[in-house]
Amino acid sequence: MAGLELLSDQGYRVDGRRAGELRKIQARMGVFAQADGSAYIEQGNTKALAVVYGPHEIRGSRARALPDRALVNCQYSSATFSTGERKRRPHGDRKSCEMGLQLRQTFEAAILTQLHPRSQIDIYVQADGGTYAACVNAATLAVLDAGIPMRDFVCACSAGFVDGTALADLSHVEEAAGGPQLALALLPASGQIALLEMDARLHEDHLERVLEAAAQAARDVHTLLDRVVRQHVREASILLGD
Amino acid sequence: MLQKREKVLLLRTFQGRTLRIVREHYLRPCVPCHSPLCPQPAACSHDGKLLSSDVTHYVIPDWKVVQDYLEILEFPELKGIIFMQTACQAVQHQRGRRQYNKLRNLLKDARHDCILFANEFQQCCYLPRERGESMEKWQTRSIYNAAVWYYHHCQDRMPIVMVTEDEEAIQQYGSETEGVFVITFKNYLDNFWPDLKAAHELCDSILQSRRERENESQESHGKEYPEHLPLEVLEAGIKSGRYIQGILNVNKHRAQIEAFVRLQGASSKDSDLVSDILIHGMKARNRSIHGDVVVVELLPKNEWKGRTVALCENDCDDKASGESPSEPMPTGRVVGILQKNWRDYVVTFPSKEEVQSQGKNAQKILVTPWDYRIPKIRISTQQAETLQDFRVVVRIDSWESTSVYPNGHFVRVLGRIGDLEGEIATILVENSISVIPFSEAQMCEMPVNTPESPWKVSPEEEQKRKDLRKSHLVFSIDPKGCEDVDDTLSVRTLNNGNLELGVHIADVTHFVAPNSYIDIEARTRATTYYLADRRYDMLPSVLSADLCSLLGGVDRYAVSIMWELDKASYEIKKVWSNKTLADSLDNANDPHDPIVNRLLRSMATQAMSNALYFSTGSCAEEEFHHYGLALDKYTHFTSPIRRYSDIVVHRLLMAAISKDKKMEIKGNLFSNKDLEELCRHINNRNQAAQHSQKQSTELFQCMYFKDKDPATEERCISDGVIYSIRTNGVLLFIPRFGIKGAAYLKNKDGLVISCGPDSCSEWKPGSLQRFQNKITSTTTDGESVTFHLFDHVTVRISIQASRCHSDTIRLEIISNKPYKIPNTELIHQSSPLLKSELVKEVTKSVEEAQLAQEVKVNIIQEEYQEYRQTKGRSLYTLLEEIRDLALLDVSNNYGI
């Protein structure tokens, strides 16, 4: 059997998308009542749930409190049933720690932490499939739902590179094929990059194109998320109005 | 606008558990339909190929038809073919990469009227597979559904024929929709293409070979070969170093016994093997064919064998046993084939007597390939008797482990055995050279230059370009009458006393736009093929012999490079980086014998490997060098008319100096990956060009000597020089005809050569003794004769005729003294002339034989050869000589 053809000569990907097209995104805000903010997002078959508590007083060791800004605490975990084979994944394994750290960096860049000195914001994300992009997008919505002031949306998207073409928003099949993969978190209004990660080799000449594909996809994600937020606010205001 | 669907796949893991995988599947309303009848061309956003509008119907092959009859669908006569994505994927998954790539190339080929319709991504065409529905049924159903949609999409204006091999489908769908017909492939050919005989023949032969295969798999008697290991095991084995990957190279002179695996890429780095791996015998070769990428397992050291160094002929494969082989070398056996490099093979059917000896099973016939390195192929055909005297093209279908020989099917006839045109066609097919005339679409892109409307320099170009017509005296260094002049020179003294040297090269890229039809064709051909008596141009003659050719007395576009040389530095420039090489060649000479000098010179450069093109992006800068010329950086640039690589270099240069300020230029340049691919293709084509040139020269040499009686004819006896010594013979060079070949000192009966006092040779019982640079033959009665390296001897040239293969020249030493002709020197001087005369004479005899056929003698070609043979000390001749030497037979590295 021949190897999988990630991008056909006609420009279709394995799942029928073209190079720059996103997977289907569906999102909802305020899914939990007890949390300060929460959101659920589906990007294709990747599903992520984000919950935000705070800002509140530092819990646990008070020594962790920062004098000038809020502490952002992120935790990531993946569901046991979320991957091809059911497998129990312990808390705090290397992968989820790394993901937590990346989320923290992203949101420290986006949340106006200096407004809440000596306090703590907790973001808990649980994802199915576990891609960074879905987590960030879910967490953004959750933070917005919690009413925590941010500089901007943080929109994330991945991009890959196959046969000289940059592919936006990789699906699981494309990730598994093992090409270079880049994750980008963008503040769309200013165009600032909150986080950029790539751990494969890619020629410098191609980087710009892949980056542009990821950025464009992130801006597309922004329009979608923006629509979700407006919808949510409209619904909320109708409820309040009654 | 996209619709998301979920596709559930059930896969079986290696442990045998079933895995349920959910994959996303996106559908879209608009998929390009590539039809000129499309009602909304804007929505369908056609890019690339469109089906032609002058067809009576569209044909949609079923997945099974695409898998089995792709060769017939490749016929350019068949038009309006729509390949459904479902069918393409069936080919990809079930037939392997080779056939899939063939299909992809077909779809890309602008000359072929076929398109791909991505039916599985179209929201109305996609049908999810139902529970319990077999894969095959679902594929047929999808394709039919897409065919119906396509018919309605074109507003029922074009009838559609779906061809399938599935009888049930014909029953079920046959009359379901008006305008969409479902018939079998055979039926389709009979009804729509009754006159296309070649397609019918091919179809029959494919059907028959498939039937044979089915029968055989039912029989499945004792296994002849071990099974190949599965791909995962091979890959794991290569990674762990247990197996070794390489390309199989069969020894032409001992095709039954010896083959070598040349290590490839990574595997040669980590293993400490330095040499190639010997594969001894057909069993160990395990159904791999010359050129395949194979995986080899090394045998334990005590089973290692040595290669044979003795000379031997192909027809007597059992006699090598008597010889003592050289010291053992790594030996292995093939455990799997990673990539089959099967191509079209030229074969000969056995003669009548042989057919009878092959037994009762007359339907299956063993045919002998022209190339010694390919095993016999089993063909099932009823036309064996009619095809007996012809050279025929066949393709290999399969090689089961239960079968001694591979199965194949007949494709087409090339020509009669021994007929000049037939033999040349054989050489072309064997080197995979396709020289169909340029098509109309390609010629339409060409500028016109006829007496009615002569081509003129356009005023815009005249402004953009620097005009050298008045200021410089430009001259060509090609011989008089040469048609394709692609480089010229100019030199003049500037006002400040410096010299200005200019090289002017035909501006082919001006006429050949990137990715135009003609560009694609030239890329496929890659080079102009020069055979002994003719040439096949890379570009149409309106370019190669006219508008691009820098002829005298007419205005032409050129790419020029100028150097300003200081009076003093001109001297320095003379010290060329090639000097080291030239020196060493000049020192190793024998002042008394010009022929030995020529031989030495050629052997010194033969030892070097051929230069190859490569993409500079894919190698480190330290690896750039040209060994033969001892230069750090070297590329071809001066012959864009006959080398595609030069066109590429021209384009790169033009982009670099951005002479053309057009923006699209940048998009037309190749990426590193494409360039690498292209370089591989060009190298491969160059090798084919060299082989075909060599083989056609040999063909003419053989035809020249064919009708001569070696005993009486004067010219069959000539002077020869020994240039290599083997255990049972010597290799000779005959300067008069430029022939190289082997002569035996020990014949098949074990008798050795002896030379009496009158220096005439005869065969007597005795023994041979080989030293480093001489070989002594001692007879039982005490006479002995010694042959030294570079001795002159007298040889008789005769022809060993062969039915299935090309004829070969046989050399026989008839005296150990040089051939006595008073003015030997004179003959050497005129030898190149003799060579072209040889071509002329053969062609003439062919002409006489077939008066009806007009064969044109290509005078230019002769002069071209003559030109390359000129002797001189100039750098240019040295370069040309080295290029000439690139003609050496690469496959010859082993036996002789």
JSON list of C-alpha atoms in Angstrom, two decimals, chain A residues 1-5 9-10 12-18 21-24 42-45 84-85 163 171 173, chain B residues 1-2 4 6 17 19 22-26 28 30-32 92-93 96-97 100 104 107-108 116 118 121 673:
[
{"chain": "A", "resi": 1, "resn": "MET", "atom": "CA", "xyz": [0.00, 0.00, 0.00]},
{"chain": "A", "resi": 2, "resn": "ALA", "atom": "CA", "xyz": [1.29, 3.39, -0.89]},
{"chain": "A", "resi": 3, "resn": "GLY", "atom": "CA", "xyz": [1.87, 5.97, 1.79]},
{"chain": "A", "resi": 4, "resn": "LEU", "atom": "CA", "xyz": [-0.85, 8.39, 2.71]},
{"chain": "A", "resi": 5, "resn": "GLU", "atom": "CA", "xyz": [-1.10, 11.31, 0.35]},
{"chain": "A", "resi": 9, "resn": "ASP", "atom": "CA", "xyz": [-2.45, 17.01, -6.90]},
{"chain": "A", "resi": 10, "resn": "GLN", "atom": "CA", "xyz": [-5.84, 18.65, -7.08]},
{"chain": "A", "resi": 12, "resn": "TYR", "atom": "CA", "xyz": [-7.37, 18.42, -1.46]},
{"chain": "A", "resi": 13, "resn": "ARG", "atom": "CA", "xyz": [-6.35, 17.16, 1.93]},
{"chain": "A", "resi": 14, "resn": "VAL", "atom": "CA", "xyz": [-7.20, 13.74, 3.26]},
{"chain": "A", "resi": 15, "resn": "ASP", "atom": "CA", "xyz": [-10.43, 14.94, 4.81]},
{"chain": "A", "resi": 16, "resn": "GLY", "atom": "CA", "xyz": [-11.53, 17.00, 1.81]},
{"chain": "A", "resi": 17, "resn": "ARG", "atom": "CA", "xyz": [-10.41, 20.44, 2.97]},
{"chain": "A", "resi": 18, "resn": "ARG", "atom": "CA", "xyz": [-8.18, 22.70, 0.90]},
{"chain": "A", "resi": 21, "resn": "GLU", "atom": "CA", "xyz": [-9.43, 25.79, 5.28]},
{"chain": "A", "resi": 22, "resn": "LEU", "atom": "CA", "xyz": [-10.22, 25.29, 8.96]},
{"chain": "A", "resi": 23, "resn": "ARG", "atom": "CA", "xyz": [-12.01, 22.37, 10.47]},
{"chain": "A", "resi": 24, "resn": "LYS", "atom": "CA", "xyz": [-15.54, 23.00, 11.64]},
{"chain": "A", "resi": 42, "resn": "GLU", "atom": "CA", "xyz": [-15.16, 21.69, 19.17]},
{"chain": "A", "resi": 43, "resn": "GLN", "atom": "CA", "xyz": [-12.61, 21.99, 16.41]},
{"chain": "A", "resi": 44, "resn": "GLY", "atom": "CA", "xyz": [-13.36, 19.12, 14.10]},
{"chain": "A", "resi": 45, "resn": "ASN", "atom": "CA", "xyz": [-13.19, 16.13, 16.32]},
{"chain": "A", "resi": 84, "resn": "GLY", "atom": "CA", "xyz": [-7.37, 5.92, 19.82]},
{"chain": "A", "resi": 85, "resn": "GLU", "atom": "CA", "xyz": [-6.69, 3.50, 22.59]},
{"chain": "A", "resi": 163, "resn": "ASP", "atom": "CA", "xyz": [5.04, 19.23, -0.43]},
{"chain": "A", "resi": 171, "resn": "SER", "atom": "CA", "xyz": [-6.21, 17.17, 11.77]},
{"chain": "A", "resi": 173, "resn": "VAL", "atom": "CA", "xyz": [-4.18, 12.19, 10.60]},
{"chain": "B", "resi": 1, "resn": "MET", "atom": "CA", "xyz": [-20.06, 26.31, 3.31]},
{"chain": "B", "resi": 2, "resn": "LEU", "atom": "CA", "xyz": [-18.30, 23.04, 4.05]},
{"chain": "B", "resi": 4, "resn": "LYS", "atom": "CA", "xyz": [-18.82, 18.07, 8.05]},
{"chain": "B", "resi": 6, "resn": "GLU", "atom": "CA", "xyz": [-17.91, 11.65, 10.01]},
{"chain": "B", "resi": 17, "resn": "ARG", "atom": "CA", "xyz": [-7.99, -6.24, 17.82]},
{"chain": "B", "resi": 19, "resn": "LEU", "atom": "CA", "xyz": [-9.98, -0.40, 16.29]},
{"chain": "B", "resi": 22, "resn": "VAL", "atom": "CA", "xyz": [-13.59, 8.30, 13.44]},
{"chain": "B", "resi": 23, "resn": "ARG", "atom": "CA", "xyz": [-12.29, 10.60, 10.78]},
{"chain": "B", "resi": 24, "resn": "GLU", "atom": "CA", "xyz": [-13.68, 13.90, 9.68]},
{"chain": "B", "resi": 25, "resn": "HIS", "atom": "CA", "xyz": [-14.80, 14.19, 6.12]},
{"chain": "B", "resi": 26, "resn": "TYR", "atom": "CA", "xyz": [-15.69, 17.56, 4.64]},
{"chain": "B", "resi": 28, "resn": "ARG", "atom": "CA", "xyz": [-18.31, 21.06, -0.47]},
{"chain": "B", "resi": 30, "resn": "CYS", "atom": "CA", "xyz": [-18.47, 23.10, -5.67]},
{"chain": "B", "resi": 31, "resn": "VAL", "atom": "CA", "xyz": [-15.83, 20.75, -6.96]},
{"chain": "B", "resi": 32, "resn": "PRO", "atom": "CA", "xyz": [-14.15, 21.61, -10.26]},
{"chain": "B", "resi": 92, "resn": "GLN", "atom": "CA", "xyz": [-3.42, 4.01, -4.72]},
{"chain": "B", "resi": 93, "resn": "HIS", "atom": "CA", "xyz": [-4.32, 1.62, -1.95]},
{"chain": "B", "resi": 96, "resn": "GLY", "atom": "CA", "xyz": [0.93, 0.43, -5.05]},
{"chain": "B", "resi": 97, "resn": "ARG", "atom": "CA", "xyz": [2.78, 3.59, -5.74]},
{"chain": "B", "resi": 100, "resn": "TYR", "atom": "CA", "xyz": [-0.65, 5.30, -8.90]},
{"chain": "B", "resi": 104, "resn": "ARG", "atom": "CA", "xyz": [-1.04, 10.81, -11.66]},
{"chain": "B", "resi": 107, "resn": "LEU", "atom": "CA", "xyz": [-3.72, 13.24, -15.26]},
{"chain": "B", "resi": 108, "resn": "LYS", "atom": "CA", "xyz": [-0.99, 15.86, -15.30]},
{"chain": "B", "resi": 116, "resn": "LEU", "atom": "CA", "xyz": [-9.93, 13.75, -12.16]},
{"chain": "B", "resi": 118, "resn": "ALA", "atom": "CA", "xyz": [-13.06, 14.61, -6.71]},
{"chain": "B", "resi": 121, "resn": "PHE", "atom": "CA", "xyz": [-15.66, 15.73, -1.64]},
{"chain": "B", "resi": 673, "resn": "LYS", "atom": "CA", "xyz": [13.01, 19.56, -4.29]}
]
